[in-house]
PDB file of C-alpha atoms in Angstrom:
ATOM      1  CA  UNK A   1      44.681  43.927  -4.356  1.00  0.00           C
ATOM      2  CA  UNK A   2      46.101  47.299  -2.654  1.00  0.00           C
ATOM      3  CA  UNK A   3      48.700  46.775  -0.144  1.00  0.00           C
ATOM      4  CA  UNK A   4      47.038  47.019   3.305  1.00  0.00           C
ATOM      5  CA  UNK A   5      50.165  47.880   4.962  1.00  0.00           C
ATOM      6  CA  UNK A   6      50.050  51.226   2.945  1.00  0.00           C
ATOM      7  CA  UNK A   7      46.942  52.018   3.683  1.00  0.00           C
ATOM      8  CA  UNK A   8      46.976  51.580   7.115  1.00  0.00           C
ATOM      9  CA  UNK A   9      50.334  53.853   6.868  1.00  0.00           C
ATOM     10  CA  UNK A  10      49.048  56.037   4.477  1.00  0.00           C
ATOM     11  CA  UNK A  11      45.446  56.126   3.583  1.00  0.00           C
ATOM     12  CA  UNK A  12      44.417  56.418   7.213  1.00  0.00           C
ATOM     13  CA  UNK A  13      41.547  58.718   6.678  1.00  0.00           C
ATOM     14  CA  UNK A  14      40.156  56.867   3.597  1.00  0.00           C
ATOM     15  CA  UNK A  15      40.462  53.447   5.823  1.00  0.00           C
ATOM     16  CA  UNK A  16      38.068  55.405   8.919  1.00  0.00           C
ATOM     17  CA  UNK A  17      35.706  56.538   6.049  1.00  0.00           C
ATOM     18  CA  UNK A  18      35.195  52.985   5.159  1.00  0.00           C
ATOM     19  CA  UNK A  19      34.758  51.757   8.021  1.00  0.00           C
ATOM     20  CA  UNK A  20      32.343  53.972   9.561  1.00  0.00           C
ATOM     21  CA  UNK A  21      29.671  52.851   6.745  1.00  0.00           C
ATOM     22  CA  UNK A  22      29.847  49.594   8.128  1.00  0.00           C
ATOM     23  CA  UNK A  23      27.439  48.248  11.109  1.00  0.00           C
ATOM     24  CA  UNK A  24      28.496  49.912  15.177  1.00  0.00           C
ATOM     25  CA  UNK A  25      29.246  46.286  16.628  1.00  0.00           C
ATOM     26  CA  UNK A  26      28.514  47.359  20.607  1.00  0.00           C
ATOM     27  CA  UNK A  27      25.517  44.964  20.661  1.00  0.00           C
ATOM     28  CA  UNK A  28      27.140  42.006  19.074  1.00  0.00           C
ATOM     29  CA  UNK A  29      29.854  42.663  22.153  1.00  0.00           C
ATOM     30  CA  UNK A  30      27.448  42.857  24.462  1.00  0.00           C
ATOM     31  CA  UNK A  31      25.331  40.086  23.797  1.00  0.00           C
ATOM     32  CA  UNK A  32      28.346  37.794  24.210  1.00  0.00           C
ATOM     33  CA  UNK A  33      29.928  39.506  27.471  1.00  0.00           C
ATOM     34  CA  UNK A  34      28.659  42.652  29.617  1.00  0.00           C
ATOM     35  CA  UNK A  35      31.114  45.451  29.081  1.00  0.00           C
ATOM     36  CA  UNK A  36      30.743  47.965  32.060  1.00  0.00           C
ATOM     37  CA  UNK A  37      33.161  48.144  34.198  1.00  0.00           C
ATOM     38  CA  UNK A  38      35.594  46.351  32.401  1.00  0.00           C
ATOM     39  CA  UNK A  39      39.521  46.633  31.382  1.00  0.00           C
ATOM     40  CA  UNK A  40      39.801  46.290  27.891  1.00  0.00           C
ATOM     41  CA  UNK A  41      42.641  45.617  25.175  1.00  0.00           C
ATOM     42  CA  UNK A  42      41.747  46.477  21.813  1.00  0.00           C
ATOM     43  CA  UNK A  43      44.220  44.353  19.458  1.00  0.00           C
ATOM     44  CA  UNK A  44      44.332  45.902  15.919  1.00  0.00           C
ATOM     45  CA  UNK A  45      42.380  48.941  16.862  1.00  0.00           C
ATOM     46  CA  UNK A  46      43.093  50.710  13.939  1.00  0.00           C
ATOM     47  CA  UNK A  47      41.078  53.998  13.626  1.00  0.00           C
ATOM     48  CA  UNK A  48      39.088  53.172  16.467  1.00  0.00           C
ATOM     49  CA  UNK A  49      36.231  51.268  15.230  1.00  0.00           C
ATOM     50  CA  UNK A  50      35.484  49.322  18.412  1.00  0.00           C
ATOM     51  CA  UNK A  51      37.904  51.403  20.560  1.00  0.00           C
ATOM     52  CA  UNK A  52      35.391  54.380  20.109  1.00  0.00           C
ATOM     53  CA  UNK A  53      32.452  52.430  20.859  1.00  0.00           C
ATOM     54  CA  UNK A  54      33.750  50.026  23.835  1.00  0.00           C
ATOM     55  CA  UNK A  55      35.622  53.177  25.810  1.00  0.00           C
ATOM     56  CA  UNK A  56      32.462  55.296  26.777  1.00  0.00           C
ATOM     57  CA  UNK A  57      31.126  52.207  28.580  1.00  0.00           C
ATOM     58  CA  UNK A  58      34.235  50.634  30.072  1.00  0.00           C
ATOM     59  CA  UNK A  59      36.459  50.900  32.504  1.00  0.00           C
ATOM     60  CA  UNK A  60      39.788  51.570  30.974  1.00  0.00           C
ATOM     61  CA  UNK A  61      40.937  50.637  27.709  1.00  0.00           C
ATOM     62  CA  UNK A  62      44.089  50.119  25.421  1.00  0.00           C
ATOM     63  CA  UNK A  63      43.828  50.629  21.798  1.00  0.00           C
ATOM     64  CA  UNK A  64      47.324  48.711  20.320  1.00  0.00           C
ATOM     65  CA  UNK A  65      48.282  48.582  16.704  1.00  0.00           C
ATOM     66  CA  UNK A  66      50.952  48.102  14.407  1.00  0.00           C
ATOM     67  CA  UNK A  67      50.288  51.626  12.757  1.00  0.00           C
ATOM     68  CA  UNK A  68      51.265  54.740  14.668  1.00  0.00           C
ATOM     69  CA  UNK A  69      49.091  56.862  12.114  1.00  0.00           C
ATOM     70  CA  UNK A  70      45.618  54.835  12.807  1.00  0.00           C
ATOM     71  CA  UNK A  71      46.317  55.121  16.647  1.00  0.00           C
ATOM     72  CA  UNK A  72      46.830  59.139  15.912  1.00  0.00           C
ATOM     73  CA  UNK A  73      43.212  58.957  14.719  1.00  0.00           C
ATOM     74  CA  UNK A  74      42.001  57.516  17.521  1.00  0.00           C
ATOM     75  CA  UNK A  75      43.405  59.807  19.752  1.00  0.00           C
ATOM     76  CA  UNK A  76      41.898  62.695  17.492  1.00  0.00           C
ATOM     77  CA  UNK A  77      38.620  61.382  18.115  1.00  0.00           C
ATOM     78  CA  UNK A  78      38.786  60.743  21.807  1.00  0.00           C
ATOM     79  CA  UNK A  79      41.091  63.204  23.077  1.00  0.00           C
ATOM     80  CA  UNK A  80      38.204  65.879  24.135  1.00  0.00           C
ATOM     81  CA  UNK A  81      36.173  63.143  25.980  1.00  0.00           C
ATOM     82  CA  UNK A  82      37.072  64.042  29.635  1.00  0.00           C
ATOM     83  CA  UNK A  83      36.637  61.418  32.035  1.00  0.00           C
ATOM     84  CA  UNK A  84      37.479  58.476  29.266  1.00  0.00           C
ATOM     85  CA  UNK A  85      40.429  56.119  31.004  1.00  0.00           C
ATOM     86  CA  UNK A  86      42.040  55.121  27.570  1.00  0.00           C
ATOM     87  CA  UNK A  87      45.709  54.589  26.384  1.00  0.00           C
ATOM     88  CA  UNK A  88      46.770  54.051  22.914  1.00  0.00           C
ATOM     89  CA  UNK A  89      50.360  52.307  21.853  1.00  0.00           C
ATOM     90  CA  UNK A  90      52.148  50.748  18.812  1.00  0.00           C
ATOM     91  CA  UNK A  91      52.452  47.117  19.525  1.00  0.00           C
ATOM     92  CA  UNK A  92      52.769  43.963  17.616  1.00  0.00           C
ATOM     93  CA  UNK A  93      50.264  40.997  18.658  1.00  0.00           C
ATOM     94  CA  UNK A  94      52.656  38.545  19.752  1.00  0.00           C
ATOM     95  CA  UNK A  95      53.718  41.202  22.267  1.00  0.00           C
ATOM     96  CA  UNK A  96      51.056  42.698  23.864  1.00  0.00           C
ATOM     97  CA  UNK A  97      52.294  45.473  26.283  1.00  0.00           C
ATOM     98  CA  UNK A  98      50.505  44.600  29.203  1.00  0.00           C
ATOM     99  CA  UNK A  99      50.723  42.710  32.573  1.00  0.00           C
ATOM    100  CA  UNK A 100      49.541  39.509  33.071  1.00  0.00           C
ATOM    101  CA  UNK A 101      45.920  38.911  34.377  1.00  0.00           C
ATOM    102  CA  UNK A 102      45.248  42.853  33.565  1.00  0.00           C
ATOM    103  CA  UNK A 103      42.090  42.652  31.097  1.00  0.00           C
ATOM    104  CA  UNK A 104      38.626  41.545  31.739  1.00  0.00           C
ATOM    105  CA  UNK A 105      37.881  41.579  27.768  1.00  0.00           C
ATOM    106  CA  UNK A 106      40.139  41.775  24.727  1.00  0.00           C
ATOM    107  CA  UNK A 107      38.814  41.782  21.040  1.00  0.00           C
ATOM    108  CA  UNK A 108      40.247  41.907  17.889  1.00  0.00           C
ATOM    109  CA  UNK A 109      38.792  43.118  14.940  1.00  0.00           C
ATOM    110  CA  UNK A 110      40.081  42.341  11.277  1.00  0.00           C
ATOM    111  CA  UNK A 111      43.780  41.690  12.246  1.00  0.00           C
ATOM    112  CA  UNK A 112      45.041  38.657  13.604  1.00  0.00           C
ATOM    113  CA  UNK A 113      44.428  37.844  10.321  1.00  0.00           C
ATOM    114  CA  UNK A 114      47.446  39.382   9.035  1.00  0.00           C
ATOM    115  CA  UNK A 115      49.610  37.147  11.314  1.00  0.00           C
ATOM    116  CA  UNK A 116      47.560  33.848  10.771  1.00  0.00           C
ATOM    117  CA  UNK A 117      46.644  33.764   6.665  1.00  0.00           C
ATOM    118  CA  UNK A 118      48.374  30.893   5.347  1.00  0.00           C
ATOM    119  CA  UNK A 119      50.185  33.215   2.791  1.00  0.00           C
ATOM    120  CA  UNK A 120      52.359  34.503   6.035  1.00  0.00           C
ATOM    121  CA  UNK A 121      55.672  32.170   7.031  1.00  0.00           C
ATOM    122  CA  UNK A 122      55.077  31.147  10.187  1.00  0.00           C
ATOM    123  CA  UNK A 123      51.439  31.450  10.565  1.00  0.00           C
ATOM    124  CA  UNK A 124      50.622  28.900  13.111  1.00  0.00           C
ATOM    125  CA  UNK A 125      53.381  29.883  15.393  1.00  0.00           C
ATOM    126  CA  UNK A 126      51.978  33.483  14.552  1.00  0.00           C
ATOM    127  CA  UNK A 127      48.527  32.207  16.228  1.00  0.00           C
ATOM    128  CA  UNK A 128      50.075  29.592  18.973  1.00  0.00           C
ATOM    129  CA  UNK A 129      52.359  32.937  19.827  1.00  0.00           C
ATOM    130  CA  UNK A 130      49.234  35.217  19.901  1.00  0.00           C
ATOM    131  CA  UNK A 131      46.747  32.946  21.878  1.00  0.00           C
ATOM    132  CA  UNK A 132      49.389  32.526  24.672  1.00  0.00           C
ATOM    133  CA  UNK A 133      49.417  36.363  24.728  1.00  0.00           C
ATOM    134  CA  UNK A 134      45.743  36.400  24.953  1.00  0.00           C
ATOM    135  CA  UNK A 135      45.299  34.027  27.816  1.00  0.00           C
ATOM    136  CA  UNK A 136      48.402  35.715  29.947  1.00  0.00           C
ATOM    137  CA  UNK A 137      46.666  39.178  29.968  1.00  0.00           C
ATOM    138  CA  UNK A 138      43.198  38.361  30.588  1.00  0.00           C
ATOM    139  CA  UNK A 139      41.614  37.590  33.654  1.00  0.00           C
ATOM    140  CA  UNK A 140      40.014  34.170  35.320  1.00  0.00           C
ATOM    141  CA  UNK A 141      36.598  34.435  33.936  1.00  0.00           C
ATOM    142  CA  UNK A 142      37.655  37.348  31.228  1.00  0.00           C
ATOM    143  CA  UNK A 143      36.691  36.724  27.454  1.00  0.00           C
ATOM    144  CA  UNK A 144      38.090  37.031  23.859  1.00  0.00           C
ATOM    145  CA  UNK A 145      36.485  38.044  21.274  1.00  0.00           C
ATOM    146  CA  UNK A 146      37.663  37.848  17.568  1.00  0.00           C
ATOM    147  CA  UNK A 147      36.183  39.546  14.553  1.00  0.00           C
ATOM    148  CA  UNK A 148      37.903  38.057  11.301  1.00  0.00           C
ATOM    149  CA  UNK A 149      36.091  38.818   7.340  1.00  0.00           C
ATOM    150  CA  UNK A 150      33.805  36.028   5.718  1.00  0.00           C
ATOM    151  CA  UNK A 151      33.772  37.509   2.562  1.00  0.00           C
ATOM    152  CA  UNK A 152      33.181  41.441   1.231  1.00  0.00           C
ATOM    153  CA  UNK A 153      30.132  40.960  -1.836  1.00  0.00           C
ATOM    154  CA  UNK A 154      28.525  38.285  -0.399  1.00  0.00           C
ATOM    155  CA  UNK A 155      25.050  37.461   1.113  1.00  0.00           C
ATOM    156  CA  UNK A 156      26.102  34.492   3.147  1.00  0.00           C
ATOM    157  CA  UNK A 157      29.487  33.423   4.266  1.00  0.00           C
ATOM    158  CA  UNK A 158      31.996  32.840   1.642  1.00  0.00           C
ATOM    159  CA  UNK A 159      35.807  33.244   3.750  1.00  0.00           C
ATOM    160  CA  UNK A 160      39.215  33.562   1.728  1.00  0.00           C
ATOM    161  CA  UNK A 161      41.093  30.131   1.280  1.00  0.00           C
ATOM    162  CA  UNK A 162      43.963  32.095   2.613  1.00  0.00           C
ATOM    163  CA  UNK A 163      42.167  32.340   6.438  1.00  0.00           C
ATOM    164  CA  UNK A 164      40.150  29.021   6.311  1.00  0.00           C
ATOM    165  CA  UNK A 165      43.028  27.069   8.504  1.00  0.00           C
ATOM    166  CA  UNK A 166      43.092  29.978  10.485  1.00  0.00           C
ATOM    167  CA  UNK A 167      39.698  29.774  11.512  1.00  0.00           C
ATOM    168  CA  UNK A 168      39.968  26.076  12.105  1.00  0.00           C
ATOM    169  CA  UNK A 169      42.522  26.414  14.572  1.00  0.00           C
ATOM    170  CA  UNK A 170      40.493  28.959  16.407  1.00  0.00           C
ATOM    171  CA  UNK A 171      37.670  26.136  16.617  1.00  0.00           C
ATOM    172  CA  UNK A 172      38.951  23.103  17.012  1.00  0.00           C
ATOM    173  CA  UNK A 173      42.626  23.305  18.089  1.00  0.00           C
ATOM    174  CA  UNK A 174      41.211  26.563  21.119  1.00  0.00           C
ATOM    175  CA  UNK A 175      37.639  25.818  21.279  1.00  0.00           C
ATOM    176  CA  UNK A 176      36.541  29.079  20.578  1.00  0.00           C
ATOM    177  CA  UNK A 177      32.707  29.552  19.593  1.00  0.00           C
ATOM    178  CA  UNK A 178      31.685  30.469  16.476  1.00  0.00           C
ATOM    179  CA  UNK A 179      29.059  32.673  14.363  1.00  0.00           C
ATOM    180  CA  UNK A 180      28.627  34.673  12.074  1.00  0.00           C
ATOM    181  CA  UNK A 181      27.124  38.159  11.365  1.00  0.00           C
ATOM    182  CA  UNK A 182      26.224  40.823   8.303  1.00  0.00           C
ATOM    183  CA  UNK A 183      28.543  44.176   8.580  1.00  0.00           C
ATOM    184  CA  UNK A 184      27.222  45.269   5.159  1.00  0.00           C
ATOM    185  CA  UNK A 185      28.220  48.314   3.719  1.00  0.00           C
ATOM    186  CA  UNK A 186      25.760  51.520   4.070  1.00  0.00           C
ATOM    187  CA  UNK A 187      27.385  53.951   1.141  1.00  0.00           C
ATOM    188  CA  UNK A 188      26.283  57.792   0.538  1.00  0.00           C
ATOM    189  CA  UNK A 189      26.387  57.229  -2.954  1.00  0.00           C
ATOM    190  CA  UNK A 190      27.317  54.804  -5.785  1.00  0.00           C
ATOM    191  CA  UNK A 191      30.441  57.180  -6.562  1.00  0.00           C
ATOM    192  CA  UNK A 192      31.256  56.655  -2.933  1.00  0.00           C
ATOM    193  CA  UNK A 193      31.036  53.123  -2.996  1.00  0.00           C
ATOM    194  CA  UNK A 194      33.020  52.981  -6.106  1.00  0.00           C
ATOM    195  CA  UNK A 195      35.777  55.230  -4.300  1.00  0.00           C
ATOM    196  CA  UNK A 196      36.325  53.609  -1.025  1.00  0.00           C
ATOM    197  CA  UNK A 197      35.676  49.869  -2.170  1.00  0.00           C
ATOM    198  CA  UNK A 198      38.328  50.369  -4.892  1.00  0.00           C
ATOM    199  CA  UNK A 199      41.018  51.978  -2.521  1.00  0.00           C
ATOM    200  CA  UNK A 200      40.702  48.984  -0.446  1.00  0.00           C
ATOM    201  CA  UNK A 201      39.544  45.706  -1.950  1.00  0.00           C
ATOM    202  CA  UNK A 202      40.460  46.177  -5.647  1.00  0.00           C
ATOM    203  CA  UNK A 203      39.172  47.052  -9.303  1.00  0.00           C
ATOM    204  CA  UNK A 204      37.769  43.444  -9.312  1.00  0.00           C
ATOM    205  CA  UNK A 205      34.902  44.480  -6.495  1.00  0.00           C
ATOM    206  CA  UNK A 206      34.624  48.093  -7.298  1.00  0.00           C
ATOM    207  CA  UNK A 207      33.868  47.323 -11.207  1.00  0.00           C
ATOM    208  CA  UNK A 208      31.320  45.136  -9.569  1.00  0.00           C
ATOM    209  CA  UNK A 209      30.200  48.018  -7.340  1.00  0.00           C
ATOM    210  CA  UNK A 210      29.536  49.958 -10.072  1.00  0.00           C
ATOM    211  CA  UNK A 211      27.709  47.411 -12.523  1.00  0.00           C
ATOM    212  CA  UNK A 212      25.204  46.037  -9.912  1.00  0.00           C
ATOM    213  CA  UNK A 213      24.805  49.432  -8.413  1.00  0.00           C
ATOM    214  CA  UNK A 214      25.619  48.416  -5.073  1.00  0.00           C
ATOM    215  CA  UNK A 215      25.183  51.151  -2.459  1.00  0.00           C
ATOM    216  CA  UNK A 216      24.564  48.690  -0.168  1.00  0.00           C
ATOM    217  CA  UNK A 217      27.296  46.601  -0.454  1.00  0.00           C
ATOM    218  CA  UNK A 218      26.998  43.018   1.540  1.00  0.00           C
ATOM    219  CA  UNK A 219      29.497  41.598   3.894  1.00  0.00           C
ATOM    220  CA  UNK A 220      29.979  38.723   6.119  1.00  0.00           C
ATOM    221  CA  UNK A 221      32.025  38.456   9.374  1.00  0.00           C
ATOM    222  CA  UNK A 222      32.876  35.625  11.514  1.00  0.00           C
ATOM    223  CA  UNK A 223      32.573  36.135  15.742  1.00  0.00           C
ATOM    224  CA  UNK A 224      34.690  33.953  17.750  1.00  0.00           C
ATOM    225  CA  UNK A 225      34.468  34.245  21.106  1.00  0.00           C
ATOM    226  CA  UNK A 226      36.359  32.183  24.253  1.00  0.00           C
ATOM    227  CA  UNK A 227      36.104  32.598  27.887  1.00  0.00           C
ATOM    228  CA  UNK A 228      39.094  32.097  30.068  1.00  0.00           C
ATOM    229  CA  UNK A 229      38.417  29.792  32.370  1.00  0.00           C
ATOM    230  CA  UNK A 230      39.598  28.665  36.069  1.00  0.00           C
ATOM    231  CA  UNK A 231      42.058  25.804  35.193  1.00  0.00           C
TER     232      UNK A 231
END
């Protein structure tokens, strides 16, 4: 597999490409939480995936992630949007730069991961460390919602061993809610596919890519979602 840290270093505008085939996720948002109005942390934003789609209808928001050169995309793409109240800043998850009780909605897309995969030392601390983060910036009443993978080249949910005590925890140890969606992959081409799913999942899926002549390439996603409540 190709080292995501790279890529999110390096391989920025190959990483955007990607993920702009992919399904725009404002409806899934909103159908769990109305969004005007609100303040917003966007943990992980990377290039700007839901950053770009959440800061048109929002109040404020603040795009944080590890990666200096995805948050330089992101301000690329939303620099000449006057009247847009957004912020973006390199931060690490168990630190989120922001006061307490400041955000009506924060969601994560793809990344907590990275801190919670049982392959990482310290991976339930990671999560303990990160939900406590959560819960001190939002808002009474304010929600959380996580996006996390359930398998890239499959039709139905199929999540990596690595992530499945992860998503336990969120369920039964911080009574999140659960579901899951499609975010399949809408390619140009097949030599597109080929290109962008080998740069970032591997030969294994791209040789597959290629054989089954998958343009559309299908993906799962799990949506976890928690309110923050009044006790």
């Amino acid at each position: 597999m190709p080292d995501h840290t790279k890529v999110y270093k390096k391989q920025t505008e190959l990483y955007d490409q990607m993920v702009s085939k992919q399904p725009n996720l404002l409806k899934v948002i909103e159908e769990l939480t109305p969004i005007n109005q609100l303040d917003v942390i966007d943990m992980g934003a990377g290039s700007g995936r839901l950053t770009d789609i959440l800061a048109p209808q929002v109040k404020s928001i603040l795009a944080l992630d590890s990666s200096a050169e995805m948050l330089k995309i992101v301000d690329e793409k939303l620099k000449d949007n006057t009247g847009l109240s957004y912020k973006t800043q390199v931060a690490d998850h168990r630190k989120i730069p922001a006061a307490n009780d400041s955000a009506d909605l924060v969601v994560a897309g793809w990344t907590i991961c990275y801190l919670g995969s049982s392959n990482v030392e310290n991976n339930v601390h990671n999560i303990e460390t990160v939900m406590k983060e959560i819960m001190r910036v939002l808002r009474t009443k304010g929600t959380v919602i996580i996006f996390e993978t359930m398998g890239t080249g499959f039709e139905t949910p199929n999540p990596p061993e690595f992530l499945k005590h992860y998503y336990s925890l969120l369920e039964n140890e911080y009574g999140f809610s659960h579901k899951w969606i499609r975010t399949d992959y809408q390619f140009d081409s097949l030599q597109q596919a080929d290109e962008l799913t080998r740069f970032f999942f591997g030969d294994e899926l791209a040789e597959r890519v290629v054989k089954e002549n998958l343009i559309t390439l299908p993906e799962c996603a799990g949506v976890w979602w928690l309110k923050k409540d009044t006790n």
